[in-house]
mmCIF file of C-alpha atoms in Angstrom:
data_model
loop_
_atom_site.group_PDB
_atom_site.id
_atom_site.type_symbol
_atom_site.label_atom_id
_atom_site.label_comp_id
_atom_site.label_asym_id
_atom_site.label_seq_id
_atom_site.Cartn_x
_atom_site.Cartn_y
_atom_site.Cartn_z
ATOM 1 C CA UNK R 787 74.884 -23.990 4.047
ATOM 2 C CA UNK R 788 72.216 -25.865 6.045
ATOM 3 C CA UNK R 789 72.261 -23.552 8.813
ATOM 4 C CA UNK R 790 72.301 -20.119 6.383
ATOM 5 C CA UNK R 791 69.317 -21.854 4.176
ATOM 6 C CA UNK R 792 67.543 -22.303 7.308
ATOM 7 C CA UNK R 793 67.973 -18.344 8.288
ATOM 8 C CA UNK R 794 66.799 -17.573 5.101
ATOM 9 C CA UNK R 795 63.665 -19.589 5.309
ATOM 10 C CA UNK R 796 63.281 -17.981 9.244
ATOM 11 C CA UNK R 797 63.835 -14.591 7.696
ATOM 12 C CA UNK R 798 60.930 -15.219 4.422
ATOM 13 C CA UNK R 799 58.522 -16.396 7.294
ATOM 14 C CA UNK R 800 59.091 -13.136 9.577
ATOM 15 C CA UNK R 801 58.736 -10.895 6.339
ATOM 16 C CA UNK R 802 55.482 -12.637 5.626
ATOM 17 C CA UNK R 803 54.343 -12.272 8.988
ATOM 18 C CA UNK R 804 55.109 -8.224 8.538
ATOM 19 C CA UNK R 805 53.765 -7.880 4.986
ATOM 20 C CA UNK R 806 50.835 -8.231 4.038
ATOM 21 C CA UNK R 807 48.392 -6.710 1.019
ATOM 22 C CA UNK R 808 45.748 -5.384 3.398
ATOM 23 C CA UNK R 809 46.890 -2.660 6.023
ATOM 24 C CA UNK R 810 43.846 -2.971 8.087
ATOM 25 C CA UNK R 811 43.606 -3.452 11.901
ATOM 26 C CA UNK R 812 41.952 -6.093 13.356
ATOM 27 C CA UNK R 813 41.962 -8.543 16.356
ATOM 28 C CA UNK R 814 40.924 -12.019 17.515
ATOM 29 C CA UNK R 815 40.123 -14.225 20.101
ATOM 30 C CA UNK R 816 40.719 -18.038 19.200
ATOM 31 C CA UNK R 817 40.744 -21.290 21.113
ATOM 32 C CA UNK R 818 43.674 -23.623 21.766
ATOM 33 C CA UNK R 819 43.727 -27.308 21.263
ATOM 34 C CA UNK R 820 46.053 -27.596 24.425
ATOM 35 C CA UNK R 821 44.662 -29.851 26.870
ATOM 36 C CA UNK R 822 46.156 -31.181 30.674
ATOM 37 C CA UNK R 823 44.956 -32.324 33.998
ATOM 38 C CA UNK R 824 43.711 -28.674 35.211
ATOM 39 C CA UNK R 825 43.391 -26.991 32.104
ATOM 40 C CA UNK R 826 41.340 -27.225 28.630
ATOM 41 C CA UNK R 827 39.954 -24.897 25.593
ATOM 42 C CA UNK R 828 42.464 -21.716 26.832
ATOM 43 C CA UNK R 829 41.708 -17.921 25.070
ATOM 44 C CA UNK R 830 44.391 -16.878 22.676
ATOM 45 C CA UNK R 831 44.132 -12.883 21.532
ATOM 46 C CA UNK R 832 45.789 -11.943 18.389
ATOM 47 C CA UNK R 833 46.088 -8.590 16.621
ATOM 48 C CA UNK R 834 47.710 -6.982 13.511
ATOM 49 C CA UNK R 835 48.020 -3.098 13.220
ATOM 50 C CA UNK R 836 50.101 -0.910 10.583
ATOM 51 C CA UNK R 837 51.275 1.429 13.633
ATOM 52 C CA UNK R 838 51.968 0.538 17.159
ATOM 53 C CA UNK R 839 51.370 3.905 19.464
ATOM 54 C CA UNK R 840 53.040 3.817 23.235
ATOM 55 C CA UNK R 841 50.109 2.503 25.560
ATOM 56 C CA UNK R 842 48.279 0.332 23.093
ATOM 57 C CA UNK R 843 46.656 -3.050 24.115
ATOM 58 C CA UNK R 844 44.242 -5.285 23.541
ATOM 59 C CA UNK R 845 41.610 -6.484 26.185
ATOM 60 C CA UNK R 846 39.703 -9.594 26.394
ATOM 61 C CA UNK R 847 36.000 -9.325 27.925
ATOM 62 C CA UNK R 848 33.084 -11.726 28.807
ATOM 63 C CA UNK R 849 30.023 -10.924 26.985
ATOM 64 C CA UNK R 850 27.853 -8.049 28.615
ATOM 65 C CA UNK R 851 30.978 -6.802 30.557
ATOM 66 C CA UNK R 852 32.514 -3.526 30.095
ATOM 67 C CA UNK R 853 35.581 -4.399 32.034
ATOM 68 C CA UNK R 854 38.343 -6.228 30.850
ATOM 69 C CA UNK R 855 38.903 -9.968 32.124
ATOM 70 C CA UNK R 856 42.485 -9.514 30.792
ATOM 71 C CA UNK R 857 44.483 -6.538 28.816
ATOM 72 C CA UNK R 858 47.585 -7.527 26.729
ATOM 73 C CA UNK R 859 49.917 -5.022 25.970
ATOM 74 C CA UNK R 860 50.723 -4.565 22.149
ATOM 75 C CA UNK R 861 53.873 -3.557 21.527
ATOM 76 C CA UNK R 862 54.777 -5.076 17.598
ATOM 77 C CA UNK R 863 52.469 -4.736 14.604
ATOM 78 C CA UNK R 864 51.081 -8.363 15.214
ATOM 79 C CA UNK R 865 50.938 -10.987 17.834
ATOM 80 C CA UNK R 866 49.768 -13.660 19.812
ATOM 81 C CA UNK R 867 49.366 -13.920 23.235
ATOM 82 C CA UNK R 868 47.699 -16.622 25.528
ATOM 83 C CA UNK R 869 45.249 -15.259 28.118
ATOM 84 C CA UNK R 870 45.789 -17.356 31.089
ATOM 85 C CA UNK R 871 41.764 -17.770 30.674
ATOM 86 C CA UNK R 872 39.791 -21.312 29.503
ATOM 87 C CA UNK R 873 36.515 -20.929 27.401
ATOM 88 C CA UNK R 874 34.109 -21.261 30.142
ATOM 89 C CA UNK R 875 31.223 -23.766 28.473
ATOM 90 C CA UNK R 876 29.164 -26.561 29.648
ATOM 91 C CA UNK R 877 27.377 -29.095 28.087
ATOM 92 C CA UNK R 878 24.342 -26.960 28.398
ATOM 93 C CA UNK R 879 25.426 -24.630 26.035
ATOM 94 C CA UNK R 880 23.599 -24.098 22.619
ATOM 95 C CA UNK R 881 25.135 -23.886 19.285
ATOM 96 C CA UNK R 882 22.509 -22.474 16.700
ATOM 97 C CA UNK R 883 22.325 -22.289 12.932
ATOM 98 C CA UNK R 884 22.384 -18.651 13.236
ATOM 99 C CA UNK R 885 25.689 -16.736 13.563
ATOM 100 C CA UNK R 886 26.431 -16.139 17.499
ATOM 101 C CA UNK R 887 29.374 -14.702 19.771
ATOM 102 C CA UNK R 888 30.276 -17.556 22.598
ATOM 103 C CA UNK R 889 30.845 -15.354 25.520
ATOM 104 C CA UNK R 890 33.823 -13.649 24.886
ATOM 105 C CA UNK R 891 34.832 -10.649 22.610
ATOM 106 C CA UNK R 892 38.279 -8.838 22.104
ATOM 107 C CA UNK R 893 38.711 -5.187 21.351
ATOM 108 C CA UNK R 894 42.669 -3.238 20.340
ATOM 109 C CA UNK R 895 42.602 -0.006 22.037
ATOM 110 C CA UNK R 896 45.113 2.995 21.707
ATOM 111 C CA UNK R 897 45.918 4.612 25.363
ATOM 112 C CA UNK R 898 44.673 7.987 24.145
ATOM 113 C CA UNK R 899 41.029 6.884 23.203
ATOM 114 C CA UNK R 900 38.180 5.318 24.698
ATOM 115 C CA UNK R 901 37.048 3.813 21.311
ATOM 116 C CA UNK R 902 38.270 0.626 19.928
ATOM 117 C CA UNK R 903 39.949 1.013 17.087
ATOM 118 C CA UNK R 904 38.816 -2.739 15.934
ATOM 119 C CA UNK R 905 36.576 -5.141 17.667
ATOM 120 C CA UNK R 906 35.578 -9.063 17.415
ATOM 121 C CA UNK R 907 33.775 -11.788 19.653
ATOM 122 C CA UNK R 908 34.674 -15.678 19.893
ATOM 123 C CA UNK R 909 31.934 -17.017 17.628
ATOM 124 C CA UNK R 910 30.454 -18.993 15.052
ATOM 125 C CA UNK R 911 29.774 -18.800 11.382
ATOM 126 C CA UNK R 912 27.002 -20.678 9.878
ATOM 127 C CA UNK R 913 25.796 -19.214 7.424
ATOM 128 C CA UNK R 914 28.762 -16.963 5.812
ATOM 129 C CA UNK R 915 28.439 -18.290 2.357
ATOM 130 C CA UNK R 916 24.279 -17.040 2.549
ATOM 131 C CA UNK R 917 25.546 -13.575 4.838
ATOM 132 C CA UNK R 918 27.968 -12.976 1.510
ATOM 133 C CA UNK R 919 25.572 -14.370 -0.780
ATOM 134 C CA UNK R 920 24.849 -10.926 -2.796
ATOM 135 C CA UNK R 921 28.578 -10.335 -3.351
ATOM 136 C CA UNK R 922 29.882 -14.004 -3.813
ATOM 137 C CA UNK R 923 27.433 -15.670 -6.207
ATOM 138 C CA UNK R 924 29.402 -15.090 -9.091
ATOM 139 C CA UNK R 925 32.081 -16.738 -7.566
ATOM 140 C CA UNK R 926 32.929 -20.647 -8.392
ATOM 141 C CA UNK R 927 34.317 -23.018 -5.707
ATOM 142 C CA UNK R 928 37.615 -23.293 -7.469
ATOM 143 C CA UNK R 929 37.786 -19.300 -7.271
ATOM 144 C CA UNK R 930 37.010 -19.147 -3.729
ATOM 145 C CA UNK R 931 39.033 -19.293 -0.402
ATOM 146 C CA UNK R 932 37.351 -22.445 1.269
ATOM 147 C CA UNK R 933 38.360 -23.271 5.332
ATOM 148 C CA UNK R 934 38.389 -26.772 5.595
ATOM 149 C CA UNK R 935 39.525 -29.459 8.483
ATOM 150 C CA UNK R 936 41.998 -31.961 7.923
ATOM 151 C CA UNK R 937 40.934 -35.653 9.351
ATOM 152 C CA UNK R 938 37.308 -34.316 9.701
ATOM 153 C CA UNK R 939 36.153 -37.127 11.595
ATOM 154 C CA UNK R 940 39.216 -37.421 13.469
ATOM 155 C CA UNK R 941 37.731 -35.434 16.544
ATOM 156 C CA UNK R 942 37.444 -35.931 20.312
ATOM 157 C CA UNK R 943 34.938 -35.288 22.793
ATOM 158 C CA UNK R 944 36.188 -32.962 25.585
ATOM 159 C CA UNK R 945 33.962 -32.481 28.339
ATOM 160 C CA UNK R 946 36.774 -31.490 31.066
ATOM 161 C CA UNK R 947 40.519 -31.319 31.750
ATOM 162 C CA UNK R 948 42.301 -34.337 31.086
ATOM 163 C CA UNK R 949 45.693 -36.023 29.984
ATOM 164 C CA UNK R 950 46.211 -37.304 26.727
ATOM 165 C CA UNK R 951 47.044 -41.136 26.450
ATOM 166 C CA UNK R 952 49.390 -41.837 23.664
ATOM 167 C CA UNK R 953 46.997 -42.932 21.520
ATOM 168 C CA UNK R 954 45.051 -39.934 21.604
ATOM 169 C CA UNK R 955 47.585 -37.739 20.861
ATOM 170 C CA UNK R 956 48.572 -39.009 17.724
ATOM 171 C CA UNK R 957 44.859 -39.992 16.290
ATOM 172 C CA UNK R 958 42.623 -36.574 16.678
ATOM 173 C CA UNK R 959 42.892 -33.772 14.659
ATOM 174 C CA UNK R 960 39.550 -32.221 15.435
ATOM 175 C CA UNK R 961 37.524 -31.097 18.841
ATOM 176 C CA UNK R 962 33.998 -32.141 18.760
ATOM 177 C CA UNK R 963 33.660 -29.162 21.373
ATOM 178 C CA UNK R 964 30.166 -28.747 24.238
ATOM 179 C CA UNK R 965 27.125 -27.680 23.003
ATOM 180 C CA UNK R 966 23.236 -28.955 22.284
ATOM 181 C CA UNK R 967 20.903 -27.788 19.464
ATOM 182 C CA UNK R 968 17.466 -27.016 19.573
ATOM 183 C CA UNK R 969 17.261 -27.549 23.253
ATOM 184 C CA UNK R 970 17.443 -31.005 22.578
ATOM 185 C CA UNK R 971 20.355 -33.745 23.119
ATOM 186 C CA UNK R 972 22.313 -33.827 19.790
ATOM 187 C CA UNK R 973 25.427 -36.010 19.250
ATOM 188 C CA UNK R 974 27.044 -33.309 17.009
ATOM 189 C CA UNK R 975 29.974 -34.704 15.215
ATOM 190 C CA UNK R 976 31.097 -33.026 12.491
ATOM 191 C CA UNK R 977 28.303 -30.591 12.891
ATOM 192 C CA UNK R 978 30.384 -28.055 14.988
ATOM 193 C CA UNK R 979 32.864 -28.031 12.347
ATOM 194 C CA UNK R 980 30.443 -26.682 9.811
ATOM 195 C CA UNK R 981 28.785 -24.439 12.158
ATOM 196 C CA UNK R 982 31.795 -22.916 13.121
ATOM 197 C CA UNK R 983 32.605 -21.997 9.328
ATOM 198 C CA UNK R 984 34.442 -25.142 7.476
ATOM 199 C CA UNK R 985 32.926 -25.897 4.493
ATOM 200 C CA UNK R 986 35.312 -28.962 2.788
ATOM 201 C CA UNK R 987 35.612 -32.022 4.953
ATOM 202 C CA UNK R 988 38.621 -34.068 4.445
ATOM 203 C CA UNK R 989 37.367 -37.656 4.889
ATOM 204 C CA UNK R 990 39.205 -41.271 5.730
ATOM 205 C CA UNK R 991 37.509 -44.055 4.901
ATOM 206 C CA UNK R 992 37.620 -47.705 6.088
ATOM 207 C CA UNK R 993 35.947 -50.779 4.812
ATOM 208 C CA UNK R 994 35.156 -53.507 7.320
ATOM 209 C CA UNK R 995 32.564 -55.974 5.730
ATOM 210 C CA UNK R 996 32.647 -58.156 8.771
ATOM 211 C CA UNK R 997 30.680 -55.464 11.114
ATOM 212 C CA UNK R 998 27.135 -54.153 11.328
ATOM 213 C CA UNK R 999 28.527 -50.702 9.837
ATOM 214 C CA UNK R 1000 30.703 -51.626 7.252
ATOM 215 C CA UNK R 1001 31.771 -48.124 5.888
ATOM 216 C CA UNK R 1002 33.675 -46.713 8.753
ATOM 217 C CA UNK R 1003 35.397 -43.215 9.152
ATOM 218 C CA UNK R 1004 39.142 -43.798 9.676
ATOM 219 C CA UNK R 1005 42.564 -41.881 10.643
ATOM 220 C CA UNK R 1006 44.980 -44.043 9.650
ATOM 221 C CA UNK R 1007 44.191 -47.745 10.458
ATOM 222 C CA UNK R 1008 42.636 -46.791 13.423
ATOM 223 C CA UNK R 1009 38.759 -46.998 13.202
ATOM 224 C CA UNK R 1010 37.046 -44.103 14.364
ATOM 225 C CA UNK R 1011 33.252 -43.811 13.851
ATOM 226 C CA UNK R 1012 30.446 -45.552 11.304
ATOM 227 C CA UNK R 1013 30.629 -43.054 8.248
ATOM 228 C CA UNK R 1014 26.691 -42.595 8.343
ATOM 229 C CA UNK R 1015 27.150 -40.549 11.478
ATOM 230 C CA UNK R 1016 29.680 -38.083 9.481
ATOM 231 C CA UNK R 1017 26.584 -37.801 6.573
ATOM 232 C CA UNK R 1018 23.735 -37.490 8.828
ATOM 233 C CA UNK R 1019 25.499 -34.487 10.300
ATOM 234 C CA UNK R 1020 25.983 -33.024 7.080
ATOM 235 C CA UNK R 1021 22.580 -33.424 5.852
ATOM 236 C CA UNK R 1022 21.297 -31.822 9.071
ATOM 237 C CA UNK R 1023 23.438 -29.032 8.363
ATOM 238 C CA UNK R 1024 22.277 -28.710 4.878
ATOM 239 C CA UNK R 1025 18.656 -28.893 6.177
ATOM 240 C CA UNK R 1026 19.228 -26.162 8.758
ATOM 241 C CA UNK R 1027 20.866 -23.719 6.032
ATOM 242 C CA UNK R 1028 21.986 -22.544 2.409
ATOM 243 C CA UNK R 1029 25.698 -23.278 2.607
ATOM 244 C CA UNK R 1030 27.202 -25.434 0.108
ATOM 245 C CA UNK R 1031 29.289 -28.160 1.611
ATOM 246 C CA UNK R 1032 32.085 -30.109 0.050
ATOM 247 C CA UNK R 1033 32.864 -33.978 0.826
ATOM 248 C CA UNK R 1034 36.593 -34.830 0.383
ATOM 249 C CA UNK R 1035 36.409 -38.463 -0.311
ATOM 250 C CA UNK R 1036 40.281 -38.446 -0.074
ATOM 251 C CA UNK R 1037 41.761 -41.647 1.582
ATOM 252 C CA UNK R 1038 41.000 -45.140 1.878
ATOM 253 C CA UNK R 1039 43.355 -47.057 3.882
ATOM 254 C CA UNK R 1040 41.642 -50.252 5.068
ATOM 255 C CA UNK R 1041 39.755 -52.599 2.873
ATOM 256 C CA UNK R 1042 40.490 -51.581 -0.366
ATOM 257 C CA UNK R 1043 43.247 -53.116 -1.389
ATOM 258 C CA UNK R 1044 41.926 -56.272 -2.907
ATOM 259 C CA UNK R 1045 38.960 -55.756 -5.448
ATOM 260 C CA UNK R 1046 39.528 -51.910 -4.874
ATOM 261 C CA UNK R 1047 37.054 -50.858 -8.129
ATOM 262 C CA UNK R 1048 34.415 -53.079 -6.594
ATOM 263 C CA UNK R 1049 34.977 -51.792 -3.399
ATOM 264 C CA UNK R 1050 34.873 -48.200 -4.516
ATOM 265 C CA UNK R 1051 31.764 -48.807 -6.471
ATOM 266 C CA UNK R 1052 29.928 -49.888 -3.390
ATOM 267 C CA UNK R 1053 30.912 -46.758 -1.240
ATOM 268 C CA UNK R 1054 29.798 -44.490 -4.117
ATOM 269 C CA UNK R 1055 26.531 -46.248 -4.129
ATOM 270 C CA UNK R 1056 25.977 -46.249 -0.264
ATOM 271 C CA UNK R 1057 26.906 -42.475 -0.345
ATOM 272 C CA UNK R 1058 24.719 -41.612 -3.172
ATOM 273 C CA UNK R 1059 21.705 -43.341 -1.500
ATOM 274 C CA UNK R 1060 22.320 -41.876 2.033
ATOM 275 C CA UNK R 1061 22.367 -38.811 0.507
ATOM 276 C CA UNK R 1062 19.722 -38.764 -1.775
ATOM 277 C CA UNK R 1063 18.344 -35.742 -2.755
ATOM 278 C CA UNK R 1064 21.546 -33.481 -1.053
ATOM 279 C CA UNK R 1065 24.333 -34.207 -3.667
ATOM 280 C CA UNK R 1066 25.132 -31.862 -6.750
ATOM 281 C CA UNK R 1067 25.524 -32.870 -9.923
ATOM 282 C CA UNK R 1068 29.053 -33.054 -11.071
ATOM 283 C CA UNK R 1069 27.841 -31.721 -14.540
ATOM 284 C CA UNK R 1070 28.057 -27.896 -13.093
ATOM 285 C CA UNK R 1071 31.445 -28.440 -12.486
ATOM 286 C CA UNK R 1072 33.713 -26.452 -10.233
ATOM 287 C CA UNK R 1073 33.916 -23.631 -12.220
ATOM 288 C CA UNK R 1074 30.138 -23.016 -12.000
ATOM 289 C CA UNK R 1075 29.014 -19.600 -10.109
ATOM 290 C CA UNK R 1076 27.394 -20.023 -6.310
ATOM 291 C CA UNK R 1077 24.576 -18.908 -7.943
ATOM 292 C CA UNK R 1078 24.098 -22.044 -10.134
ATOM 293 C CA UNK R 1079 24.971 -24.660 -7.236
ATOM 294 C CA UNK R 1080 22.016 -22.207 -5.188
ATOM 295 C CA UNK R 1081 20.000 -22.866 -8.176
ATOM 296 C CA UNK R 1082 20.206 -26.539 -8.330
ATOM 297 C CA UNK R 1083 18.317 -27.141 -4.980
ATOM 298 C CA UNK R 1084 20.827 -29.123 -3.711
ATOM 299 C CA UNK R 1085 23.979 -28.467 -0.991
ATOM 300 C CA UNK R 1086 26.346 -31.228 -1.198
ATOM 301 C CA UNK R 1087 29.714 -31.761 -3.540
ATOM 302 C CA UNK R 1088 30.987 -35.213 -3.437
ATOM 303 C CA UNK R 1089 34.842 -35.170 -4.368
ATOM 304 C CA UNK R 1090 36.379 -38.244 -4.677
ATOM 305 C CA UNK R 1091 39.770 -39.200 -4.959
ATOM 306 C CA UNK R 1092 39.845 -42.326 -7.320
ATOM 307 C CA UNK R 1093 41.202 -42.102 -11.284
ATOM 308 C CA UNK R 1094 39.661 -45.388 -12.346
ATOM 309 C CA UNK R 1095 35.941 -45.383 -13.615
ATOM 310 C CA UNK R 1096 33.418 -44.887 -10.782
ATOM 311 C CA UNK R 1097 29.532 -45.287 -12.224
ATOM 312 C CA UNK R 1098 28.437 -42.608 -10.071
ATOM 313 C CA UNK R 1099 25.815 -40.037 -11.200
ATOM 314 C CA UNK R 1100 27.428 -37.679 -8.279
ATOM 315 C CA UNK R 1101 31.008 -37.869 -8.344
ATOM 316 C CA UNK R 1102 32.869 -34.956 -9.035
ATOM 317 C CA UNK R 1103 36.435 -35.064 -9.665
ATOM 318 C CA UNK R 1104 38.701 -34.814 -7.121
ATOM 319 C CA UNK R 1105 40.566 -32.222 -4.981
ATOM 320 C CA UNK R 1106 44.319 -32.250 -5.135
ATOM 321 C CA UNK R 1107 45.772 -32.109 -1.738
ATOM 322 C CA UNK R 1108 49.154 -30.210 -1.569
ATOM 323 C CA UNK R 1109 51.045 -31.899 1.091
ATOM 324 C CA UNK R 1110 54.196 -30.893 2.247
ATOM 325 C CA UNK R 1111 54.847 -33.681 4.821
ATOM 326 C CA UNK R 1112 57.244 -31.871 6.688
ATOM 327 C CA UNK R 1113 58.305 -31.638 10.639
ATOM 328 C CA UNK R 1114 59.035 -27.742 11.395
ATOM 329 C CA UNK R 1115 57.451 -24.453 10.430
ATOM 330 C CA UNK R 1116 60.322 -23.386 8.339
ATOM 331 C CA UNK R 1117 59.834 -26.782 6.213
ATOM 332 C CA UNK R 1118 55.980 -25.774 6.088
ATOM 333 C CA UNK R 1119 56.477 -22.244 4.962
ATOM 334 C CA UNK R 1120 58.885 -23.085 2.323
ATOM 335 C CA UNK R 1121 56.791 -25.414 0.841
ATOM 336 C CA UNK R 1122 52.971 -23.405 0.820
ATOM 337 C CA UNK R 1123 54.893 -20.955 -0.939
ATOM 338 C CA UNK R 1124 55.693 -22.822 -3.349
ATOM 339 C CA UNK R 1125 52.087 -23.838 -3.652
ATOM 340 C CA UNK R 1126 50.063 -20.777 -3.251
ATOM 341 C CA UNK R 1127 52.263 -18.742 -6.612
ATOM 342 C CA UNK R 1128 51.258 -21.549 -8.980
ATOM 343 C CA UNK R 1129 48.115 -21.263 -10.681
ATOM 344 C CA UNK R 1130 46.318 -24.577 -10.702
ATOM 345 C CA UNK R 1131 43.590 -25.554 -13.270
ATOM 346 C CA UNK R 1132 41.865 -27.703 -10.722
ATOM 347 C CA UNK R 1133 40.633 -27.542 -6.736
ATOM 348 C CA UNK R 1134 43.152 -27.502 -4.600
ATOM 349 C CA UNK R 1135 44.092 -27.956 -0.503
ATOM 350 C CA UNK R 1136 46.743 -26.431 0.829
ATOM 351 C CA UNK R 1137 47.400 -28.998 3.778
ATOM 352 C CA UNK R 1138 48.366 -26.523 6.578
ATOM 353 C CA UNK R 1139 49.639 -28.920 9.201
ATOM 354 C CA UNK R 1140 52.673 -31.052 9.873
ATOM 355 C CA UNK R 1141 53.133 -34.511 9.630
ATOM 356 C CA UNK R 1142 55.312 -36.301 12.837
ATOM 357 C CA UNK R 1143 57.649 -39.183 11.416
ATOM 358 C CA UNK R 1144 57.138 -42.633 13.155
ATOM 359 C CA UNK R 1145 60.476 -41.479 15.046
ATOM 360 C CA UNK R 1146 58.655 -38.072 16.127
ATOM 361 C CA UNK R 1147 55.878 -40.063 17.424
ATOM 362 C CA UNK R 1148 58.028 -42.269 19.444
ATOM 363 C CA UNK R 1149 60.465 -39.370 21.032
ATOM 364 C CA UNK R 1150 57.896 -37.155 21.484
ATOM 365 C CA UNK R 1151 59.687 -34.539 19.677
ATOM 366 C CA UNK R 1152 57.112 -32.276 18.244
ATOM 367 C CA UNK R 1153 54.759 -33.227 20.724
ATOM 368 C CA UNK R 1154 51.213 -34.228 20.458
ATOM 369 C CA UNK R 1155 49.000 -33.285 17.542
ATOM 370 C CA UNK R 1156 47.273 -30.374 19.603
ATOM 371 C CA UNK R 1157 50.831 -28.927 20.619
ATOM 372 C CA UNK R 1158 51.839 -28.944 16.974
ATOM 373 C CA UNK R 1159 48.613 -27.386 15.787
ATOM 374 C CA UNK R 1160 48.917 -24.487 18.953
ATOM 375 C CA UNK R 1161 52.347 -23.639 17.128
ATOM 376 C CA UNK R 1162 51.634 -24.290 13.588
ATOM 377 C CA UNK R 1163 48.220 -22.244 13.557
ATOM 378 C CA UNK R 1164 49.158 -18.748 14.358
ATOM 379 C CA UNK R 1165 51.976 -18.992 11.880
ATOM 380 C CA UNK R 1166 49.405 -20.430 9.213
ATOM 381 C CA UNK R 1167 46.716 -17.737 10.076
ATOM 382 C CA UNK R 1168 48.913 -14.816 9.561
ATOM 383 C CA UNK R 1169 50.288 -16.160 6.182
ATOM 384 C CA UNK R 1170 46.262 -16.619 4.894
ATOM 385 C CA UNK R 1171 45.710 -13.331 6.889
ATOM 386 C CA UNK R 1172 47.939 -11.832 4.326
ATOM 387 C CA UNK R 1173 48.970 -12.095 0.621
ATOM 388 C CA UNK R 1174 48.125 -16.153 0.599
ATOM 389 C CA UNK R 1175 44.708 -15.184 1.084
ATOM 390 C CA UNK R 1176 44.345 -13.966 -2.214
ATOM 391 C CA UNK R 1177 45.838 -16.922 -4.282
ATOM 392 C CA UNK R 1178 44.789 -20.115 -2.404
ATOM 393 C CA UNK R 1179 41.795 -22.534 -2.786
ATOM 394 C CA UNK R 1180 40.904 -24.755 0.096
ATOM 395 C CA UNK R 1181 43.525 -24.141 3.340
ATOM 396 C CA UNK R 1182 42.761 -27.332 5.805
ATOM 397 C CA UNK R 1183 43.891 -27.362 9.134
ATOM 398 C CA UNK R 1184 44.101 -29.389 12.353
ATOM 399 C CA UNK R 1185 41.933 -27.809 15.079
ATOM 400 C CA UNK R 1186 39.908 -25.487 13.084
ATOM 401 C CA UNK R 1187 39.412 -23.045 16.570
ATOM 402 C CA UNK R 1188 42.619 -22.350 17.225
ATOM 403 C CA UNK R 1189 43.173 -20.550 13.806
ATOM 404 C CA UNK R 1190 41.847 -17.312 12.125
ATOM 405 C CA UNK R 1191 41.446 -19.100 8.832
ATOM 406 C CA UNK R 1192 37.662 -19.256 8.785
ATOM 407 C CA UNK R 1193 37.639 -14.810 9.386
ATOM 408 C CA UNK R 1194 40.678 -14.622 7.117
ATOM 409 C CA UNK R 1195 38.510 -16.786 4.198
ATOM 410 C CA UNK R 1196 35.523 -14.324 5.046
ATOM 411 C CA UNK R 1197 37.497 -11.279 4.578
ATOM 412 C CA UNK R 1198 39.339 -12.564 1.503
ATOM 413 C CA UNK R 1199 36.361 -13.892 -0.359
ATOM 414 C CA UNK R 1200 34.451 -10.521 -0.524
ATOM 415 C CA UNK R 1201 38.001 -8.781 -1.531
ATOM 416 C CA UNK R 1202 38.260 -11.048 -4.308
ATOM 417 C CA UNK R 1203 35.109 -11.003 -5.442
ATOM 418 C CA UNK R 1204 34.900 -7.219 -5.754
ATOM 419 C CA UNK R 1205 38.188 -7.047 -7.740
ATOM 420 C CA UNK R 1206 39.298 -4.793 -4.317
ATOM 421 C CA UNK R 1207 41.809 -5.345 -1.791
ATOM 422 C CA UNK R 1208 40.430 -4.621 1.796
ATOM 423 C CA UNK R 1209 36.844 -3.810 0.617
ATOM 424 C CA UNK R 1210 38.273 -0.502 -1.012
#
């Protein structure tokens, strides 16, 4: 019976990967989180097309070149292929607050035509709400497809290929990336995630009253970095763009056990003080159109996962995270399928990652969080490129750039706002 259940679930996944509401052709290049002693940021190409013709291929180019770096034969309607190339970026590269292509572009081509059927570049999306403003201004945060990052402050700076330590394998969920802004030294932290298109940050906070900085961003009981670094990045992003960003203060693993209400109250006051002038009033509510949020002159939503009374002027009701707590792609698909097909009256996040159990960490059965994301994110992308993109609210992933969730969100928000399918 168990084997039959697994086979049926696998069949559902395969069907989801070959059936989507939008029968359009697309091609994308993403960046794998896998690292080792000789490789970092491998480039992955993916595609979807309604028809496959003999000789079809995907070509990856460097910016400004018409000669492909690598070509991949297209033999199925959808696929993901490691190109064998690494993203060639250095600490001197510049990420800006305007949309950029970052050195590579990809196209899907027919053997009998010199024209690309579809193309795109490896890029950023720092102003996607602004760019879509005329179309999406009547949508609410509750009814949008919002890309998010899981454990947003659990990032690791990557300059060169390296071997992960045991701790690094299970602590870091995001990459900081390499860049400079404004031709000045800038320690970016979560800023990259916002520039790449994430609009919901999942934060886990520890309270350490005996340290100079008492509020820290954590991963579980592991203290990572002062919370103020995250808040400063969000303020910088808000200063430079018109984007709406949601801070989801969701888990409080250290220091909140005794005098819990007092500690929560102190944290709310701290955040409201640091973010003074940036936070949107909760009186507008999750159902307010984006136009109302923009008219407020403020950009940041402070969502707080605490059910007791809090005396905060800018605290919005909590986001409900739909967490499968599963250890396989099949189980994740089965869980999320039950989540996305139900209507919810509140904001909710599909937490689209696996959760290693203690035995998985000890034995290494699932590999590191990077390996897990490498395996999972391509499936998650296919699901939310497809029918689930019409139904979801927030989709939070590990290692954002290894997924196509941002692009899927941009496409689906336009279609949902217009009440059409595939922009028709």
